[in-house]
XYZ file of C-alpha atoms in Angstrom:
281
model
C 108.744 56.322 116.657
C 105.999 58.865 117.524
C 105.878 61.360 114.676
C 105.246 60.741 111.039
C 105.084 62.438 107.795
C 102.727 60.507 105.357
C 103.590 61.292 101.748
C 101.264 60.014 99.446
C 100.770 59.807 95.538
C 97.113 60.512 94.511
C 97.437 58.942 91.051
C 98.059 55.653 93.205
C 95.819 56.312 96.316
C 93.035 58.396 94.466
C 90.669 58.534 97.308
C 93.347 58.694 100.024
C 91.769 55.553 101.552
C 95.286 53.938 102.356
C 96.691 57.096 103.628
C 93.741 57.640 105.986
C 93.930 54.093 106.977
C 97.721 54.715 108.106
C 96.687 57.978 109.718
C 93.890 56.461 111.643
C 95.954 53.489 112.799
C 98.836 55.569 114.103
C 96.646 58.325 115.859
C 94.648 55.602 117.547
C 98.024 54.599 119.090
C 98.751 58.226 120.215
C 101.237 58.982 117.420
C 101.207 62.385 115.717
C 100.800 62.538 111.842
C 101.032 64.926 109.136
C 99.914 64.311 105.348
C 101.288 65.710 102.264
C 99.680 64.624 98.902
C 100.785 67.435 96.394
C 103.249 66.540 93.369
C 105.679 69.480 94.408
C 108.687 68.903 96.746
C 107.622 68.553 100.281
C 107.946 72.057 102.146
C 110.565 72.515 104.776
C 107.896 73.255 107.430
C 106.399 69.787 107.410
C 110.002 68.515 108.057
C 109.771 69.166 111.894
C 112.816 68.722 114.092
C 111.113 65.762 115.971
C 110.032 64.013 112.806
C 110.819 60.220 113.292
C 109.934 58.888 109.799
C 108.364 59.497 106.370
C 105.825 56.855 105.324
C 105.896 57.122 101.427
C 102.931 55.705 99.511
C 103.358 54.814 95.771
C 106.054 53.373 93.526
C 109.683 53.933 93.326
C 109.238 57.299 91.476
C 107.225 58.668 94.571
C 109.920 57.560 96.781
C 112.554 59.066 94.621
C 110.691 62.486 94.641
C 110.354 62.434 98.337
C 114.122 61.613 99.020
C 115.478 64.977 97.697
C 114.035 67.139 100.586
C 114.212 64.491 103.113
C 117.731 63.304 102.742
C 119.467 66.530 103.938
C 117.478 66.082 107.332
C 118.584 62.530 107.736
C 114.904 61.305 107.890
C 114.374 57.781 107.321
C 111.885 56.453 104.805
C 109.522 53.607 104.970
C 108.181 52.700 101.198
C 104.803 51.298 100.922
C 104.527 49.755 97.528
C 101.536 51.024 95.389
C 103.426 50.883 92.268
C 104.458 48.042 89.734
C 107.780 46.763 91.042
C 108.881 48.972 93.921
C 112.366 47.910 94.887
C 112.707 50.849 97.214
C 109.447 50.117 98.909
C 109.825 47.320 101.252
C 106.356 47.132 102.419
C 103.358 45.582 100.355
C 99.786 46.648 101.240
C 98.889 43.298 102.745
C 101.571 43.793 105.334
C 100.804 47.465 106.210
C 99.387 47.079 109.616
C 102.266 44.694 110.677
C 104.955 47.314 109.435
C 103.247 50.011 111.087
C 103.151 48.282 114.498
C 106.875 47.385 114.118
C 107.677 51.124 113.819
C 105.707 51.896 116.822
C 107.422 49.279 118.845
C 110.881 50.014 117.645
C 111.464 46.843 115.657
C 113.201 48.057 112.486
C 116.589 48.193 110.943
C 118.112 51.284 109.055
C 119.297 50.438 105.523
C 121.615 53.278 104.355
C 122.286 53.673 100.741
C 125.010 55.368 98.933
C 123.964 58.217 96.658
C 125.623 59.980 93.603
C 126.276 63.589 92.912
C 126.344 65.039 89.437
C 127.780 68.441 88.509
C 127.730 69.860 85.038
C 130.413 72.422 83.924
C 130.121 74.577 80.827
C 133.183 76.827 79.947
C 134.567 76.100 83.378
C 131.405 77.238 85.055
C 129.110 75.066 87.185
C 125.605 75.297 85.671
C 123.834 72.190 87.313
C 124.279 69.853 90.427
C 122.087 67.566 91.938
C 122.191 64.160 93.888
C 120.402 60.852 93.330
C 120.004 57.554 95.031
C 119.495 55.427 91.868
C 121.487 56.723 88.766
C 122.731 59.569 86.642
C 121.779 59.195 82.892
C 123.324 61.118 80.022
C 121.012 60.422 76.961
C 119.982 61.528 73.534
C 116.549 62.801 72.752
C 114.439 60.761 70.526
C 115.324 62.701 67.313
C 119.141 62.760 67.878
C 121.807 60.646 66.449
C 124.264 58.699 68.724
C 126.067 60.981 71.219
C 129.842 60.810 71.342
C 131.485 61.224 74.661
C 134.719 60.369 76.539
C 134.898 59.169 80.043
C 137.808 59.433 82.639
C 138.158 57.711 85.984
C 140.467 59.775 88.417
C 141.998 61.482 85.587
C 142.663 58.399 83.438
C 140.922 57.969 80.185
C 138.609 54.830 80.268
C 137.144 54.945 76.611
C 135.401 57.109 74.242
C 131.944 55.977 73.178
C 129.390 56.469 70.450
C 125.999 55.437 72.123
C 122.571 56.348 72.749
C 124.002 57.599 76.264
C 125.544 56.267 79.280
C 124.074 55.461 82.829
C 126.091 55.570 85.966
C 124.357 53.837 88.692
C 124.727 53.032 92.586
C 124.037 49.369 93.727
C 120.548 50.689 94.607
C 119.962 51.776 90.999
C 121.549 48.691 89.455
C 118.027 47.150 89.042
C 116.641 50.042 87.125
C 117.896 51.939 84.062
C 121.276 50.165 84.284
C 119.655 46.726 84.123
C 117.477 47.736 81.135
C 120.702 48.864 79.492
C 122.241 45.447 80.101
C 124.194 46.339 83.221
C 124.731 43.909 86.158
C 122.702 43.476 89.110
C 124.730 44.487 92.516
C 123.832 44.026 95.875
C 122.782 47.392 97.491
C 125.147 47.000 100.304
C 128.139 47.246 97.964
C 130.285 50.277 97.876
C 130.734 50.519 94.122
C 129.549 52.529 90.998
C 128.440 51.091 87.632
C 129.154 52.630 84.257
C 126.861 51.091 81.592
C 126.757 52.481 77.836
C 123.411 52.664 76.569
C 123.100 50.889 73.276
C 126.798 51.587 72.291
C 127.738 51.376 68.531
C 130.344 48.735 69.288
C 130.942 44.925 69.792
C 133.166 45.381 72.870
C 131.654 48.024 75.064
C 130.599 46.630 78.534
C 129.667 47.704 81.995
C 132.435 48.726 84.172
C 132.195 48.410 88.006
C 134.369 50.829 89.848
C 134.986 51.663 93.541
C 132.577 54.037 95.232
C 135.662 56.258 96.062
C 136.225 57.028 92.374
C 135.550 60.231 90.659
C 133.990 59.882 87.133
C 134.276 62.615 84.611
C 132.539 62.550 81.244
C 132.749 65.174 78.312
C 130.279 65.337 75.601
C 132.030 65.483 72.161
C 129.330 65.544 69.746
C 125.561 65.612 69.982
C 124.161 66.782 66.551
C 123.918 69.602 64.160
C 120.580 70.966 64.611
C 118.049 72.162 67.214
C 115.956 68.677 66.834
C 119.124 66.757 68.125
C 119.683 67.193 71.925
C 121.315 65.417 74.843
C 120.290 65.549 78.516
C 121.380 64.666 81.963
C 118.889 63.405 84.424
C 119.374 62.315 87.873
C 117.011 59.549 89.353
C 114.437 60.646 86.388
C 113.620 63.681 88.678
C 116.033 66.485 88.022
C 117.971 67.375 84.833
C 119.296 69.846 82.198
C 120.018 70.105 78.454
C 123.748 69.419 77.636
C 125.856 71.090 75.016
C 128.945 69.874 73.192
C 132.076 70.118 75.308
C 130.055 70.197 78.591
C 132.039 68.280 81.313
C 130.073 66.216 83.960
C 131.719 65.199 87.311
C 130.097 62.314 89.043
C 131.009 61.077 92.614
C 129.564 59.531 95.723
C 127.518 62.174 97.547
C 128.406 63.034 101.142
C 124.782 62.060 102.130
C 123.036 58.870 102.179
C 119.432 57.811 101.691
C 118.261 56.046 105.016
C 115.533 53.420 104.261
C 113.685 51.521 107.006
C 113.361 47.651 107.073
C 110.743 46.019 109.215
C 111.474 42.438 108.325
C 114.235 40.281 107.500
C 113.647 39.644 103.665
C 116.840 39.626 101.908
C 117.688 41.304 98.677
C 117.926 38.322 96.441
C 114.412 37.021 97.746
C 112.947 40.455 96.908
C 114.733 40.258 93.388
C 113.287 36.973 92.742
C 109.959 38.070 93.800
C 109.632 41.346 91.891
C 111.614 40.407 88.834
C 110.956 36.752 88.546
C 107.696 35.474 89.995
C 105.584 38.756 89.423
C 104.171 39.855 86.226
C 105.278 43.292 85.305
């Protein structure tokens, strides 16, 4: 690899000291570097045809924000963790130079992750569409009562729920909102989707794990009676829109994948133990 885009989060790297360290290290070894440090989406002119890799500094939120413009150009991402947990960031600051050297010498592996695509239809017309690598959440606002909705799988009714919402997660997103809602942790190499109700008003509602080839449909049956009560769909916590009663949401595996880079052989469960067990959050 010889051409890099460094995407940094100024709330994490306030003085750009880590960003400049990476830039200097790579340029001293004859690599080409561009830096992007704005909160807006990465402009297309920075995604050059010969761009080999995006090095993203921050937490998972920063990486999720960077994925949106990069995934459609098949640009691999190396995440450098400057956040709290950072499941998508495979490199800790103390291992930074070793990771950069591995990139320059071609000692890395691709780690492709499936993505979800969510489409909202209102009165039969598409009003919203976006893709994410972690999850799609349908949830109520802070003032709302529980949402009532139905879920179908390939046209077959799964169940109707009264809950704070529901999260549909990929294996990558199983350690995020899904886990907080009581859903299972799934190995990121699995080809499955996870449906987890959020605080369901039921003694029997549990997570459901389905094949990654399935199409999930959800219809909002009831939200509330006034403007203070609302429901929203959010994708990776980055994109979303407000929902109305009878809106129909279709969720399926996207036709693109997020390509992460691994520069060591640390396994998923070792990372899980380290980040969720041995480290204080």
